[in-house]
Amino acid sequence: TLWTRLVEWFEAEFIGGDFSGLAAKVSSALTGEPLGVVLRNASYFPRIDAPQFPQVVILQDILPPGHPGRPQQVEVMQEAAVVVANSNWTLAQYPELAGLNTVVIPLPVDRSIFYPTGFREASQKKWGIRPGSILWVGAGTEVKGYDILHRLIGSMATANFVVVRKDRP
């Protein structure tokens, strides 16, 4: 995943844990550390109290207006040195970020993982997937776009979709 790659690329330390105490855990871990940068997800846990560290916030989960986590997510992004979004569309869902330092870095695709030789044919045969099918991988939540997938399927009656969910069979 992106987080694993960031740790490798920057020889960084990954600090994880339960979201309810993660911001405090990170703040505590940074006490007394030499200056550096904090790379963090925009979602699910509050701002990290470490003003000596510029924070790069990665926006990849869209919490729609009215979602209980959105105010906290927006606060985290508004206090960041820079917000990195995974697409222009994702960034456009946050008018609250207008005028802030933002950049779009599209999600990469590691073709050695997602296009291994012979994988397509073997998978199509094993799972009965028709050629030309549209593959969607994600979770069954609004944050991951499951509602958008349903609308897309409804609008493309002649297309064949294959849906892989991490949270349900």
Short mmCIF file of C-alpha atoms in Angstrom, two decimals:
data_model
loop_
_atom_site.label_atom_id
_atom_site.label_comp_id
_atom_site.label_asym_id
_atom_site.label_seq_id
_atom_site.Cartn_x
_atom_site.Cartn_y
_atom_site.Cartn_z
CA THR A 1 0.00 0.00 0.00
CA LEU A 2 0.97 3.63 -0.20
CA TRP A 3 1.80 3.75 3.52
CA THR A 4 4.23 0.83 3.22
CA ARG A 5 5.95 2.47 0.26
CA LEU A 6 6.29 5.78 2.10
CA VAL A 7 8.04 4.04 4.99
CA GLU A 8 10.43 2.34 2.53
CA TRP A 9 11.05 5.39 0.34
CA PHE A 10 11.70 7.84 3.17
CA GLU A 11 13.14 5.44 5.74
CA ALA A 12 10.33 6.65 7.96
CA GLU A 13 8.82 5.27 11.11
CA PHE A 14 5.21 4.09 10.85
CA ILE A 15 3.17 4.85 13.96
CA GLY A 16 -0.20 3.13 13.97
CA GLY A 17 -2.83 2.14 16.44
CA ASP A 18 -6.43 2.57 17.42
CA PHE A 19 -7.80 5.78 15.90
CA SER A 20 -9.26 6.93 19.23
CA GLY A 21 -5.78 7.48 20.70
CA LEU A 22 -3.60 7.74 17.60
CA ALA A 23 -3.12 11.53 17.54
CA ALA A 24 -1.96 11.55 21.18
CA LYS A 25 0.29 8.54 20.53
CA VAL A 26 1.97 10.29 17.59
CA SER A 27 2.33 13.59 19.49
CA SER A 28 3.98 11.73 22.37
CA ALA A 29 6.33 9.82 20.04
CA LEU A 30 7.47 13.07 18.42
CA THR A 31 8.43 14.77 21.68
CA GLY A 32 12.16 15.44 21.66
CA GLU A 33 12.59 14.22 18.07
CA PRO A 34 14.67 16.29 15.64
CA LEU A 35 12.70 18.27 13.10
CA GLY A 36 10.98 16.21 10.44
CA VAL A 37 7.72 15.87 8.58
CA VAL A 38 4.54 14.03 9.54
CA LEU A 39 2.74 12.17 6.73
CA ARG A 40 -0.77 11.27 7.81
CA ASN A 41 -4.19 10.29 6.56
CA ALA A 42 -6.73 13.12 6.53
CA SER A 43 -9.42 10.90 7.99
CA TYR A 44 -10.50 9.06 11.12
CA PHE A 45 -8.39 10.68 13.84
CA PRO A 46 -7.93 14.26 15.06
CA ARG A 47 -5.13 16.68 14.40
CA ILE A 48 -1.71 15.85 15.77
CA ASP A 49 -0.41 18.39 18.26
CA ALA A 50 3.16 18.77 17.02
CA PRO A 51 3.54 22.31 15.66
CA GLN A 52 7.29 21.85 15.10
CA PHE A 53 6.54 19.24 12.39
CA PRO A 54 4.99 20.28 9.06
CA GLN A 55 2.15 17.89 8.35
CA VAL A 56 1.47 16.46 4.90
CA VAL A 57 -2.11 15.21 4.90
CA ILE A 58 -3.19 12.56 2.40
CA LEU A 59 -6.83 12.85 1.30
CA GLN A 60 -8.15 9.61 -0.13
CA ASP A 61 -11.43 8.98 1.73
CA ILE A 62 -14.35 11.22 0.80
CA LEU A 63 -16.54 11.89 3.81
CA PRO A 64 -19.65 13.55 2.35
CA PRO A 65 -21.22 16.69 3.86
CA GLY A 66 -23.19 15.64 6.91
CA HIS A 67 -20.90 12.70 7.71
CA PRO A 68 -20.00 12.90 11.41
CA GLY A 69 -16.27 12.61 10.66
CA ARG A 70 -16.12 15.37 8.05
CA PRO A 71 -15.65 18.38 10.40
CA GLN A 72 -12.63 16.71 12.03
CA GLN A 73 -11.24 15.71 8.62
CA VAL A 74 -11.61 19.28 7.29
CA GLU A 75 -9.94 20.71 10.42
CA VAL A 76 -6.98 18.34 9.95
CA MET A 77 -6.61 19.43 6.31
CA GLN A 78 -7.01 23.15 7.03
CA GLU A 79 -4.11 23.00 9.50
CA ALA A 80 -1.81 21.01 7.20
CA ALA A 81 1.26 22.35 5.43
CA VAL A 82 -0.04 20.64 2.29
CA VAL A 83 -2.97 18.40 1.38
CA VAL A 84 -2.23 15.65 -1.15
CA ALA A 85 -5.35 14.30 -2.86
CA ASN A 86 -5.49 11.13 -4.93
CA SER A 87 -7.49 12.76 -7.75
CA ASN A 88 -8.87 16.09 -8.91
CA TRP A 89 -12.35 14.67 -8.35
CA THR A 90 -11.56 13.83 -4.71
CA LEU A 91 -10.17 17.32 -4.14
CA ALA A 92 -13.25 18.89 -5.77
CA GLN A 93 -15.45 17.29 -3.09
CA TYR A 94 -13.90 19.67 -0.53
CA PRO A 95 -14.72 23.31 -1.30
CA GLU A 96 -13.52 24.04 2.25
CA LEU A 97 -9.95 23.64 0.96
CA ALA A 98 -10.12 26.52 -1.54
CA GLY A 99 -7.02 28.68 -1.24
CA LEU A 100 -5.03 26.09 0.72
CA ASN A 101 -1.81 24.45 -0.41
CA THR A 102 -3.05 21.35 -2.27
CA VAL A 103 -1.56 18.98 -4.81
CA VAL A 104 -2.95 15.99 -6.68
CA ILE A 105 -0.86 12.84 -6.96
CA PRO A 106 -2.89 10.09 -8.67
CA LEU A 107 -2.83 6.67 -7.10
CA PRO A 108 -0.17 4.55 -8.79
CA VAL A 109 -0.70 1.09 -10.20
CA ASP A 110 2.07 -1.42 -9.61
CA ARG A 111 1.85 -3.46 -12.80
CA SER A 112 4.03 -6.24 -11.35
CA ILE A 113 1.21 -6.88 -8.86
CA PHE A 114 -1.88 -6.04 -10.91
CA TYR A 115 -0.83 -7.34 -14.31
CA PRO A 116 1.13 -10.55 -13.70
CA THR A 117 1.59 -12.77 -16.75
CA GLY A 118 -1.32 -15.16 -17.29
CA PHE A 119 -3.29 -13.82 -14.33
CA ARG A 120 -6.13 -12.36 -16.40
CA GLU A 121 -6.85 -15.56 -18.30
CA ALA A 122 -6.57 -17.77 -15.21
CA SER A 123 -8.86 -15.47 -13.20
CA GLN A 124 -11.42 -15.23 -15.98
CA LYS A 125 -11.56 -19.02 -16.21
CA LYS A 126 -11.58 -19.64 -12.43
CA TRP A 127 -14.29 -17.09 -11.64
CA GLY A 128 -16.27 -17.18 -14.91
CA ILE A 129 -15.48 -13.54 -15.72
CA ARG A 130 -16.46 -12.46 -19.22
CA PRO A 131 -13.90 -10.60 -21.35
CA GLY A 132 -14.42 -6.83 -21.27
CA SER A 133 -15.85 -6.87 -17.74
CA ILE A 134 -15.45 -3.80 -15.56
CA LEU A 135 -13.65 -4.55 -12.30
CA TRP A 136 -14.35 -2.56 -9.14
CA VAL A 137 -12.37 -3.22 -5.94
CA GLY A 138 -13.23 -1.56 -2.65
CA ALA A 139 -15.48 -1.64 0.38
CA GLY A 140 -19.24 -1.46 0.69
CA THR A 141 -19.37 2.05 2.12
CA GLU A 142 -20.22 5.50 0.84
CA VAL A 143 -16.70 6.64 1.77
CA LYS A 144 -15.28 4.13 -0.72
CA GLY A 145 -17.78 5.07 -3.46
CA TYR A 146 -20.06 2.03 -3.22
CA ASP A 147 -23.10 4.27 -3.76
CA ILE A 148 -21.50 5.65 -6.93
CA LEU A 149 -20.79 2.11 -8.14
CA HIS A 150 -24.49 1.24 -7.74
CA ARG A 151 -25.53 4.29 -9.78
CA LEU A 152 -22.94 3.44 -12.45
CA ILE A 153 -24.15 -0.16 -12.71
CA GLY A 154 -27.74 1.08 -12.99
CA SER A 155 -26.82 3.40 -15.84
CA MET A 156 -24.88 0.77 -17.84
CA ALA A 157 -27.38 -2.05 -18.30
CA THR A 158 -25.36 -3.81 -21.01
CA ALA A 159 -22.01 -3.79 -19.17
CA ASN A 160 -20.76 -6.68 -17.04
CA PHE A 161 -19.31 -5.73 -13.65
CA VAL A 162 -17.14 -7.75 -11.31
CA VAL A 163 -17.21 -6.39 -7.76
CA VAL A 164 -14.56 -7.37 -5.21
CA ARG A 165 -15.22 -6.14 -1.69
CA LYS A 166 -12.78 -6.28 1.18
CA ASP A 167 -15.56 -6.29 3.77
CA ARG A 168 -17.97 -8.93 2.43
CA PRO A 169 -17.83 -11.89 0.06
#
